[in-house]
Short mmCIF file of C-alpha atoms in Angstrom, two decimals:
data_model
loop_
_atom_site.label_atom_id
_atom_site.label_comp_id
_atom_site.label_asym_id
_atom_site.label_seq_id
_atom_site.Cartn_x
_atom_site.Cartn_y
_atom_site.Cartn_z
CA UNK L 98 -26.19 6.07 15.00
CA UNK L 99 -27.27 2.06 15.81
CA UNK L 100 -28.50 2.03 12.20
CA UNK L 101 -24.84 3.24 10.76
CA UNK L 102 -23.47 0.91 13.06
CA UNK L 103 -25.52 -2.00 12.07
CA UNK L 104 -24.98 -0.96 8.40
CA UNK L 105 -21.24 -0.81 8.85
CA UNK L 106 -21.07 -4.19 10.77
CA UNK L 107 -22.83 -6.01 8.34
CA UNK L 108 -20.53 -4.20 5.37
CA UNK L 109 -18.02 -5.25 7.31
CA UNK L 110 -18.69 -8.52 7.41
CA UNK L 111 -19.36 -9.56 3.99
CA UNK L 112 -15.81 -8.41 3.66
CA UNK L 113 -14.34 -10.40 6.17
CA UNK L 114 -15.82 -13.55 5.16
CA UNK L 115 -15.51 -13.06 1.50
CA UNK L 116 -11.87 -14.56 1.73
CA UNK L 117 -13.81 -17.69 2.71
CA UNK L 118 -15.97 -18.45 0.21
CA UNK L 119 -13.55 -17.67 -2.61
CA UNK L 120 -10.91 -19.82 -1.24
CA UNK L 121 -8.53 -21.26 -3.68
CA UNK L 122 -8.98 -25.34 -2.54
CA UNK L 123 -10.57 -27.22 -0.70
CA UNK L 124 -11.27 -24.82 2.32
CA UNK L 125 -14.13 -23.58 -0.05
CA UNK L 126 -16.32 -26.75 -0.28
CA UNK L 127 -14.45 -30.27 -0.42
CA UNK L 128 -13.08 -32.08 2.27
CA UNK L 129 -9.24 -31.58 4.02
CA UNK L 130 -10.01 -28.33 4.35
CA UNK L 131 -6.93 -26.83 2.83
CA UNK L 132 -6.75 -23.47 0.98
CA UNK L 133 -3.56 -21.44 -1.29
CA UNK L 134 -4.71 -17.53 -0.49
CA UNK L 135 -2.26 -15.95 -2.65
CA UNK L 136 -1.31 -12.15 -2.55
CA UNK L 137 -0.69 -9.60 -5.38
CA UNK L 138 2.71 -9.36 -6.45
CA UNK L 139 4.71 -7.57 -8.84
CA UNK L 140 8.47 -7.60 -11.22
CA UNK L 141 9.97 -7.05 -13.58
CA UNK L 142 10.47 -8.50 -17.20
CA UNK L 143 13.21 -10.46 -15.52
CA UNK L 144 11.99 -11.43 -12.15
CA UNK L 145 9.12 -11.87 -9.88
CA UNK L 146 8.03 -11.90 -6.49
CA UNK L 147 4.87 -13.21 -4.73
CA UNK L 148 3.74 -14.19 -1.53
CA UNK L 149 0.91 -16.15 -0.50
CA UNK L 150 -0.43 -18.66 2.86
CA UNK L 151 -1.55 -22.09 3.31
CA UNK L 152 -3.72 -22.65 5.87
CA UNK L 153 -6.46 -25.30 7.23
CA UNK L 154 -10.03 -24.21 7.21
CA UNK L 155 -13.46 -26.38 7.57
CA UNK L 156 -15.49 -26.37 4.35
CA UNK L 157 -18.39 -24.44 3.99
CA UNK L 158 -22.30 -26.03 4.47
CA UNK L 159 -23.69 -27.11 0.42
CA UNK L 160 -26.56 -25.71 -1.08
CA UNK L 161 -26.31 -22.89 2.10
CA UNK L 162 -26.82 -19.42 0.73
CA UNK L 163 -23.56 -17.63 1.05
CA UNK L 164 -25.76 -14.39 1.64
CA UNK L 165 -27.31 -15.05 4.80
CA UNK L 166 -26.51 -13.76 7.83
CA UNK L 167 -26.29 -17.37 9.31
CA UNK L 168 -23.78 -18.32 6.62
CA UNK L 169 -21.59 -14.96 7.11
CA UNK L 170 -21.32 -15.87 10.61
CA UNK L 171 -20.32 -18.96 10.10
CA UNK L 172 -17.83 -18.37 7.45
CA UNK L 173 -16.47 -15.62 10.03
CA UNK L 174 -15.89 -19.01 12.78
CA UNK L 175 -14.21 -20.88 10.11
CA UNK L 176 -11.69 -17.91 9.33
CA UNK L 177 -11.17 -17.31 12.68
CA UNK L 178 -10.36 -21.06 13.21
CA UNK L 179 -7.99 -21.30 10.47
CA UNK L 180 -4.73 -23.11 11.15
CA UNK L 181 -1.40 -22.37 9.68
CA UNK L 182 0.53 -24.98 7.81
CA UNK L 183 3.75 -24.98 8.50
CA UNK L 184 6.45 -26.37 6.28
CA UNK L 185 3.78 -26.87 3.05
CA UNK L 186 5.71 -27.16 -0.50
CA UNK L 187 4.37 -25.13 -2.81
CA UNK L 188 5.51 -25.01 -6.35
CA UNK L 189 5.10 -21.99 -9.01
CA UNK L 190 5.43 -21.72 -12.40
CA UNK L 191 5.50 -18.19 -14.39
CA UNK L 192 6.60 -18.21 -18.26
CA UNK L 193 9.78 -20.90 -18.56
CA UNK L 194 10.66 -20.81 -14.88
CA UNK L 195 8.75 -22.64 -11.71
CA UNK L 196 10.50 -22.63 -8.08
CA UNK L 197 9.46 -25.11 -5.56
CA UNK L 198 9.74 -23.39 -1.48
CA UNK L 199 8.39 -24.07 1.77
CA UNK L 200 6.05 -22.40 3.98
CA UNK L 201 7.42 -20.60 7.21
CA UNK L 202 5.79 -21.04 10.92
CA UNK L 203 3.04 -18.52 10.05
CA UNK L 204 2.07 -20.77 6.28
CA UNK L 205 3.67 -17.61 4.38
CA UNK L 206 5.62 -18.64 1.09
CA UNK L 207 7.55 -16.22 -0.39
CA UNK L 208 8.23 -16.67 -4.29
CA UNK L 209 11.09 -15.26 -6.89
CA UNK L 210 10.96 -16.30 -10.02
CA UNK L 211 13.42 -15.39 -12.80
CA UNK L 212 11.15 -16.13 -16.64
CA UNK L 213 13.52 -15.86 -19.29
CA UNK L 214 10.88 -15.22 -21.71
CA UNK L 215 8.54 -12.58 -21.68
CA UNK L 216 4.40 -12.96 -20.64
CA UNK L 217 2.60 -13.61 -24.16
CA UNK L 218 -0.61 -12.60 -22.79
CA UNK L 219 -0.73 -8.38 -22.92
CA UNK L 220 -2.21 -6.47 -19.98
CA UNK L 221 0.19 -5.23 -16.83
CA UNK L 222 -1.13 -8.30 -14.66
CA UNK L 223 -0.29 -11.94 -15.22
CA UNK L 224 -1.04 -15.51 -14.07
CA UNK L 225 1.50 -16.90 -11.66
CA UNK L 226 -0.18 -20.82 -11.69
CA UNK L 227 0.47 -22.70 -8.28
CA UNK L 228 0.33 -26.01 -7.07
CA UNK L 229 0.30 -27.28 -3.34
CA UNK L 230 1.58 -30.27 -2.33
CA UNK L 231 -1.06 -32.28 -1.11
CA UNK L 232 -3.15 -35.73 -1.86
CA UNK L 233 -4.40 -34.85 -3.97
CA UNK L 234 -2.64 -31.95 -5.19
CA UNK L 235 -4.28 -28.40 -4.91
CA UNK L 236 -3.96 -25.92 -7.46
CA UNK L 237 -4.42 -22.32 -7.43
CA UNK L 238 -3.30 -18.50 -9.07
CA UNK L 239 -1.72 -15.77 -8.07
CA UNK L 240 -1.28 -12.60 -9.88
CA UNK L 241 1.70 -10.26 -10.74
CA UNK L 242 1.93 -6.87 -11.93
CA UNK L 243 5.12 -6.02 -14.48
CA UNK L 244 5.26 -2.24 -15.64
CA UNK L 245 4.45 -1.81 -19.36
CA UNK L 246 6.97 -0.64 -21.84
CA UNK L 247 5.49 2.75 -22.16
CA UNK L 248 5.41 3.28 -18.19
CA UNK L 249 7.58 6.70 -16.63
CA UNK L 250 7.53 6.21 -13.09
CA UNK L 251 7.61 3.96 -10.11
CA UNK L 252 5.51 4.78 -7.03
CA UNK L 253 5.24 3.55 -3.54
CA UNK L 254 3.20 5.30 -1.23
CA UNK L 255 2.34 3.88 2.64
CA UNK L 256 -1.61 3.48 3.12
CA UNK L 257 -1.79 4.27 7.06
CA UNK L 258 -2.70 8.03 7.24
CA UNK L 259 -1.67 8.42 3.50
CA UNK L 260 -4.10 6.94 1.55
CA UNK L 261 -7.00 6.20 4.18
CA UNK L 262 -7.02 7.73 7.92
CA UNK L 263 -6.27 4.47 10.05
CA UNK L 264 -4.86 6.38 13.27
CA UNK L 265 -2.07 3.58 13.37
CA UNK L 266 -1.20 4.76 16.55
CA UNK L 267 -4.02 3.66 18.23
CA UNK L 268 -4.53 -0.03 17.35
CA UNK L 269 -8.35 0.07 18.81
CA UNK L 270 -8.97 3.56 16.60
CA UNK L 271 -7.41 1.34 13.05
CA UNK L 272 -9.66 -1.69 13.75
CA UNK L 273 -12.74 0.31 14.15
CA UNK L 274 -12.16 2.32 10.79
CA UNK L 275 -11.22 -0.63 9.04
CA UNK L 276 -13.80 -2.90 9.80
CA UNK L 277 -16.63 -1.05 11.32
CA UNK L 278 -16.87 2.37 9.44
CA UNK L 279 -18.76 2.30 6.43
CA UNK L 280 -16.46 2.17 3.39
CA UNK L 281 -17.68 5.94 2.19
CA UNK L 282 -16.49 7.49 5.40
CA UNK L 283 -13.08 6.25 5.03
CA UNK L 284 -12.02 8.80 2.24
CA UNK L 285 -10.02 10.92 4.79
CA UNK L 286 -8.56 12.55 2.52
CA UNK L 287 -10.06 13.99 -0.47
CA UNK L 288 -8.96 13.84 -3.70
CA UNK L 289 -6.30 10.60 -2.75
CA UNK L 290 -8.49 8.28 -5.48
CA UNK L 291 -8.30 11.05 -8.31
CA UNK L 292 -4.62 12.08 -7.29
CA UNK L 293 -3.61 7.95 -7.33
CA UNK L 294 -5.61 7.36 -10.97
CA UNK L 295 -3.66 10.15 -12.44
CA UNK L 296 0.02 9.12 -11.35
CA UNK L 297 -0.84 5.58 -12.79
CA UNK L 298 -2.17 6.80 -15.80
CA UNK L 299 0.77 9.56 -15.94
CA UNK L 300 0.85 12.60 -18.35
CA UNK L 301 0.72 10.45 -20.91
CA UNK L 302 -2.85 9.20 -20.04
CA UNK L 303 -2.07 5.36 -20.66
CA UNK L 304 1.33 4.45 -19.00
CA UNK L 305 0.40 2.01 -16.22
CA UNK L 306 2.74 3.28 -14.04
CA UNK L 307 3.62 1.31 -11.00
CA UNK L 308 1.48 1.81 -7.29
CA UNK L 309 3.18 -0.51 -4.78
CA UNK L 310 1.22 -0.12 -1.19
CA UNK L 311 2.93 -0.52 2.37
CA UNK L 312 1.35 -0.69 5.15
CA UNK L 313 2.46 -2.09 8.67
CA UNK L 314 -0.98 -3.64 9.43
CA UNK L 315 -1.85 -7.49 9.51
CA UNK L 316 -1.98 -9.65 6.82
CA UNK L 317 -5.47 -10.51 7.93
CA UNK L 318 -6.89 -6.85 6.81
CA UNK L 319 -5.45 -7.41 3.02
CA UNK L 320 -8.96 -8.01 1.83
CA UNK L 321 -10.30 -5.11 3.21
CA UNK L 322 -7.82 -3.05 1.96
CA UNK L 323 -8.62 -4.69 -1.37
CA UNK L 324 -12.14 -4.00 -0.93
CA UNK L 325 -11.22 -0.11 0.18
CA UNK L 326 -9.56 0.69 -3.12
CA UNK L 327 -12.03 -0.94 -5.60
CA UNK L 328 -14.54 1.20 -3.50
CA UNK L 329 -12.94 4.67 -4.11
CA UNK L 330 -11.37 3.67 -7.38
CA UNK L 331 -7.64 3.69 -6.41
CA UNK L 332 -5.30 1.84 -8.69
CA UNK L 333 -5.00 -1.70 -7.10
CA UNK L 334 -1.49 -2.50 -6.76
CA UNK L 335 0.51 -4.75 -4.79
CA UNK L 336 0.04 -4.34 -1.24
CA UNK L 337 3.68 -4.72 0.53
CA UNK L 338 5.07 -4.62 3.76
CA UNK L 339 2.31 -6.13 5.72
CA UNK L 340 2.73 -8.21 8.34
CA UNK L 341 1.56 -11.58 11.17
CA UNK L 342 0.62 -10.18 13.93
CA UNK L 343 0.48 -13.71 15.79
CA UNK L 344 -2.43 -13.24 17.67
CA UNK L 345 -3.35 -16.46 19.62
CA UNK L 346 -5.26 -17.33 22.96
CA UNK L 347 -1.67 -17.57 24.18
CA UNK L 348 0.06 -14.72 22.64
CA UNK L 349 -3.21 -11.45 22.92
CA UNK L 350 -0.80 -9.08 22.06
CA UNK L 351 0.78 -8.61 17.91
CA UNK L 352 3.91 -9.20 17.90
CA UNK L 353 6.23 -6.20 17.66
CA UNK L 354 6.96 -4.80 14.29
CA UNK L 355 10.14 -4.69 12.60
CA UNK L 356 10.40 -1.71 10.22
CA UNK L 357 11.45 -3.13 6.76
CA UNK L 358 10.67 -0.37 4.53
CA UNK L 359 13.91 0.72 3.90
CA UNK L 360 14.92 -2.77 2.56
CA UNK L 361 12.08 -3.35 0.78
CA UNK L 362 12.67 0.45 -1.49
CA UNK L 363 16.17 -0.44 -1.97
CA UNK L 364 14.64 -3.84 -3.24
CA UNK L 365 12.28 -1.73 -5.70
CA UNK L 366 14.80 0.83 -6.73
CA UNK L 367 17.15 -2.36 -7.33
CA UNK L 368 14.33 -3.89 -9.55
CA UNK L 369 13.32 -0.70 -11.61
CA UNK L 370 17.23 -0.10 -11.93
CA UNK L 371 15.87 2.13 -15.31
CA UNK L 372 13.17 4.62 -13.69
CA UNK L 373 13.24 7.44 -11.36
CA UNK L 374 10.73 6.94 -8.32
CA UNK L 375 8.48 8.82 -5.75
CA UNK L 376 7.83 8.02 -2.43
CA UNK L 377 4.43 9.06 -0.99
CA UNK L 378 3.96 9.01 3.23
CA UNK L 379 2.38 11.13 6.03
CA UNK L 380 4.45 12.43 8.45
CA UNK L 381 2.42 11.22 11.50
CA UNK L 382 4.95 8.03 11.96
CA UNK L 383 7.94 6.90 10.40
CA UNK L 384 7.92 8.34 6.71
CA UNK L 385 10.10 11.31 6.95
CA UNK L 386 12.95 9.72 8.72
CA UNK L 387 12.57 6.86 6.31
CA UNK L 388 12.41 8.33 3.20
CA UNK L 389 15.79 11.29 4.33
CA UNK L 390 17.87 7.56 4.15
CA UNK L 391 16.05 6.50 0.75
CA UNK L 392 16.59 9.67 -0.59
CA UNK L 393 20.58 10.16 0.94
CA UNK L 394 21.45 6.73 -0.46
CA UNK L 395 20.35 7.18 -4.14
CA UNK L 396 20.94 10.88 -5.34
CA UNK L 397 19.03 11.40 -8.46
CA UNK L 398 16.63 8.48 -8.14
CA UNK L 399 13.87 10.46 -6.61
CA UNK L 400 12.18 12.79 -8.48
CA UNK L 401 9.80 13.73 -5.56
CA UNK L 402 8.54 13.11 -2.15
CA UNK L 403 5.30 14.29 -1.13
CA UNK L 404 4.15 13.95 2.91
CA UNK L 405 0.67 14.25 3.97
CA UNK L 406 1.09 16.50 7.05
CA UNK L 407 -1.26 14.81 9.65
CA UNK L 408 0.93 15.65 12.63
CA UNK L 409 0.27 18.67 14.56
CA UNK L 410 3.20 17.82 16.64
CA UNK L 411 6.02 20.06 17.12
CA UNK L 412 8.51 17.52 17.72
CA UNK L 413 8.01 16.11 14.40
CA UNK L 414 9.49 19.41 12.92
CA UNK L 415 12.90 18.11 13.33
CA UNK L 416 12.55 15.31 11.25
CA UNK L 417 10.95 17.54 8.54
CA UNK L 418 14.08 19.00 8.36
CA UNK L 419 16.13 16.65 8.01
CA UNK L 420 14.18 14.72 4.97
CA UNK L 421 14.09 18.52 3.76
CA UNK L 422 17.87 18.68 3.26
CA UNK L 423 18.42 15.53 1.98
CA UNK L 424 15.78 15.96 -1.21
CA UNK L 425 17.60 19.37 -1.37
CA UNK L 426 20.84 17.72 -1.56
CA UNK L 427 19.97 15.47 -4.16
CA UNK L 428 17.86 18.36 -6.35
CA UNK L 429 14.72 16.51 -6.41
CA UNK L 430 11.55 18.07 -4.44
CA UNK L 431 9.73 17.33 -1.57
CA UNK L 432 6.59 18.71 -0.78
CA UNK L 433 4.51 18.57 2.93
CA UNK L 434 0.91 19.04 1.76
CA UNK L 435 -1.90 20.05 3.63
CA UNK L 436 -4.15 18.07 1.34
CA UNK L 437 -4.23 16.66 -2.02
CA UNK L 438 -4.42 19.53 -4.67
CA UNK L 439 -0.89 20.41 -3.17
CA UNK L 440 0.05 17.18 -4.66
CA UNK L 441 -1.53 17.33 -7.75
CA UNK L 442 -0.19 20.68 -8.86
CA UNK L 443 3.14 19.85 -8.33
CA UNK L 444 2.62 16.60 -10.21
CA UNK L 445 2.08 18.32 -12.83
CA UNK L 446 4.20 20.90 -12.82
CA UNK L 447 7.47 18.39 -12.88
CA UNK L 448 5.65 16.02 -16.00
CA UNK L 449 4.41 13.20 -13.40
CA UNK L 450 0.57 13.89 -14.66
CA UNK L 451 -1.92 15.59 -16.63
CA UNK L 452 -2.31 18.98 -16.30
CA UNK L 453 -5.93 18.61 -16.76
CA UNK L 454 -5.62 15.76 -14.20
CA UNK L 455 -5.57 18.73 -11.31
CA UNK L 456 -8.90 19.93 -11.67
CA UNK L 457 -10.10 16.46 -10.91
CA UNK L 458 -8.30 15.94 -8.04
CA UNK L 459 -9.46 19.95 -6.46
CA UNK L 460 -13.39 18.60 -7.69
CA UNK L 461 -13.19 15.71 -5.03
CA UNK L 462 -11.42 17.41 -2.54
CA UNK L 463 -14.01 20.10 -2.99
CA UNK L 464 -16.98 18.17 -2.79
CA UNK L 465 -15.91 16.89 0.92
CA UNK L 466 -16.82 20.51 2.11
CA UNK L 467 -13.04 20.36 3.96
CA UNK L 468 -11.50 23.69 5.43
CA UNK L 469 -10.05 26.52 3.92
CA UNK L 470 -6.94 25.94 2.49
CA UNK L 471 -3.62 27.85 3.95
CA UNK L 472 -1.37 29.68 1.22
CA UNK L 473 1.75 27.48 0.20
CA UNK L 474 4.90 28.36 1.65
CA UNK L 475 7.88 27.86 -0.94
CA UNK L 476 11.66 27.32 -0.05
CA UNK L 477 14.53 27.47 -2.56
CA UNK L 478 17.11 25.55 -0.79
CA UNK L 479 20.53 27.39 -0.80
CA UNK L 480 23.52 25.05 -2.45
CA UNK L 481 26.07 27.37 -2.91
CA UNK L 482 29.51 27.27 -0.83
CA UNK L 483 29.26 25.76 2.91
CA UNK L 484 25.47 26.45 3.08
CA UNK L 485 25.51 23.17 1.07
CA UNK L 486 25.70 21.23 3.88
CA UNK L 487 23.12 22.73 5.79
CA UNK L 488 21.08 24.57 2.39
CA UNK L 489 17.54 25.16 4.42
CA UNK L 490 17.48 27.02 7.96
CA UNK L 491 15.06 24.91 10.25
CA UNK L 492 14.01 28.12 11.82
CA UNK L 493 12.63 28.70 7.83
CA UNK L 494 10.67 25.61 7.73
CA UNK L 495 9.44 26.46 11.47
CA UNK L 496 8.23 29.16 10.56
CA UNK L 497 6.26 28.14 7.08
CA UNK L 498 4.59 25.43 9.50
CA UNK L 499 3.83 27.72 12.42
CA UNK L 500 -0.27 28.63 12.72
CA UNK L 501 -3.10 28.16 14.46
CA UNK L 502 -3.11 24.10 13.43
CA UNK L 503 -6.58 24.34 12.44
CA UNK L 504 -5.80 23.57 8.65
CA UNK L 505 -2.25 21.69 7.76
CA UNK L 506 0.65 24.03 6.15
CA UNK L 507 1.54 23.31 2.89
CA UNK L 508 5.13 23.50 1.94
CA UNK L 509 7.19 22.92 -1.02
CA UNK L 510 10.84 22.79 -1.01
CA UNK L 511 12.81 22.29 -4.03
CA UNK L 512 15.77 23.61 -6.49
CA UNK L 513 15.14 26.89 -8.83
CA UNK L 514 15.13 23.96 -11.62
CA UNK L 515 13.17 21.21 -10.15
CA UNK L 516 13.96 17.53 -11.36
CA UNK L 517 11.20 16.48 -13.74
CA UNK L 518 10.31 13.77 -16.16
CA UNK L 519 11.19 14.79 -19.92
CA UNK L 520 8.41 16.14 -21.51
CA UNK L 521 6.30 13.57 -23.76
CA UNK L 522 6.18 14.75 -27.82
CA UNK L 523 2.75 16.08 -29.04
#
């Protein structure tokens, strides 16, 4: 157990200091001490967004070796010690447009850029070239991710208990897993990586289809996320929706979260005005009641929602139900998996991937030894006269999650013609 923990701590900490030594400035070596740490971000042909930080940190020892344990210590001091710069003017320029803005209290700088000509270089990631304001000035580049012409589908999908188990609601639990816990040991849940390759690739095999992350965890764990998805092979995407928790000698405790999800979807839906979405969550926190509005406020737009059920709370029911009428409402599908195949099949069933994709996603959730896995319960929603405003009993969906809570229920509810993406030509 001290061995795994030692092994994990020191994993752990090349991580965390890695940040440091590849700082974008002159927080890497040079005097001043300033760094640009810019973020992933993502468009559109027409627009894009990007946020990044400026912040103060010393400069690193020359001719040290980065490797050491000395040096990792040391580079975990100077992180720690960074400084926000407040008010820092930072100018980008992406194709034939450039925008100049300001940093906020925190050194965040928030970029939209509007390129009336279209990347020449071809890929789904371009340069974003910055330049801070300094003496003398620092440059530094972001990247951006704009669908391809050939991509299907947009898809966001929270991290938290979705993608990786985190236990958000125990902020001790989320900082062990995330920086202690050896990188292999936080697959939670099977079959996520294969399940995540095949919706970007889509049934098509090569349409680059859009992964945008959220997660309500600080901005200071966005390398380790980083490092979490090149480790499992999970599409990297932008990661959204994080947040400053504010921590200071001061100030102990993060500062409480406001939920922007919602805005930030309508944003995305707004963007990718021309292609039909789905939204990914677990319904341990927030996602259900979240995604019901998404889903309420743009009929048609959603072709599916799938929820990792993580909660064995009763209470949460309720809220199942709700999100359940709504996709009902609007004909698309939602379905509350008990694990990842669930996901998969239905994937491909509606046109979102591969059929052949499935059998890679059931081989890694498989070869994690997990449970048995309960038989799918299936609910046609009833949308015919008054029923249409109440088309699924909740005693029906009570009753398709009722058991002994050893293994998750897996439910599906959606029309006798589900939504799906037109079928690509042979």
């Amino acid at each position: 157990m001290a061995s795994r923990m030692r092994k994990g701590a020191t994993k752990a900490l090349r991580v965390l200091t890695r940040p440091v030594r590849r700082a974008q400035g002159r927080g890497g070596k040079g005097p001043g001490g300033l760094v640009v740490e810019p973020y992933r971000g993502y468009g559109s042909r027409d627009e894009v967004f990007l946020i990044g930080r400026v912040f103060r940190q010393s400069p690193g020892i020359p001719g040290e070796d980065p490797d050491s344990l000395r040096a990792q210590w040391r580079d975990l001091r100077r992180r720690i010690a960074r400084r926000a710069i407040a008010g820092a003017a930072v100018t980008a320029r992406f194709g034939d447009d450039a925008v100049r803005v300001e940093t906020d209290r925190d050194g965040y700088f928030r970029l939209h850029l509007h390129p009336r000509t279209r990347p020449a270089a071809p890929g789904e990631w371009h340069a974003v070239d910055l330049l801070l304001d300094a003496d003398p000035p620092i440059p530094a580049e972001g990247a951006v991710f704009i669908p391809p012409d050939q991509c299907r589908v947009v898809v966001v999908s929270d991290i938290d208990d979705t993608v990786m188990r985190t236990g958000v609601a125990n902020k001790l639990t989320m900082l062990w897993r995330l920086f202690v816990e050896d990188a292999e040991s936080r697959v939670a849940f099977p079959g996520v990586a294969a399940l995540y390759r095949a919706l970007h690739a889509g049934a098509g095999g090569g349409e680059g289809n859009p992964m945008l992350y959220v997660s309500r965890a600080p901005w200071g764990l966005y390398e380790m996320l980083s490092e979490f998805f090149q480790r499992h092979g999970i599409p990297a995407g932008p990661v959204l929706f994080l947040r400053e928790w504010g921590l200071s000698w001061t100030h102990p405790l993060p500062r409480r979260a406001t939920d922007h999800k919602q805005a930030l979807i309508r944003h995305m839906l707004a963007l990718y005005r021309d292609l039909p979405f789905v939204l990914i969550g677990d319904s341990g926190q927030h996602d259900p009641e979240v995604y019901a509005q998404i889903v309420e406020e743009n009929p048609g737009r959603v072709l599916a929602v799938y929820i990792r059920n993580v909660s064995r709370d009763s209470a949460r029911v309720e809220e199942i139900v709700r999100l359940a009428g709504a996709v009902a409402r609007a004909g698309s599908s939602l379905v509350l998996a008990g694990d990842s195949v669930a996901m998969a099949e239905h994937a491909a069933a509606i046109g979102l991937i591969a059929p052949e994709a499935v059998a890679g996603v059931a081989d890694e959730h498989a070869a994690a030894e997990t449970d048995t896995r309960r038989e799918t319960a299936r609910i046609t929603p009833d949308l015919a006269g008054s029923a249409a405003e109440d088309p699924i009993a909740p005693e029906a969906i009570a009753e398709a999650l009722a058991g002994d809570g050893a293994v998750p229920a897996t439910l599906v509810v959606e029309p006798a013609t589900p939504a799906a993406l037109p079928r690509l030509e042979a």
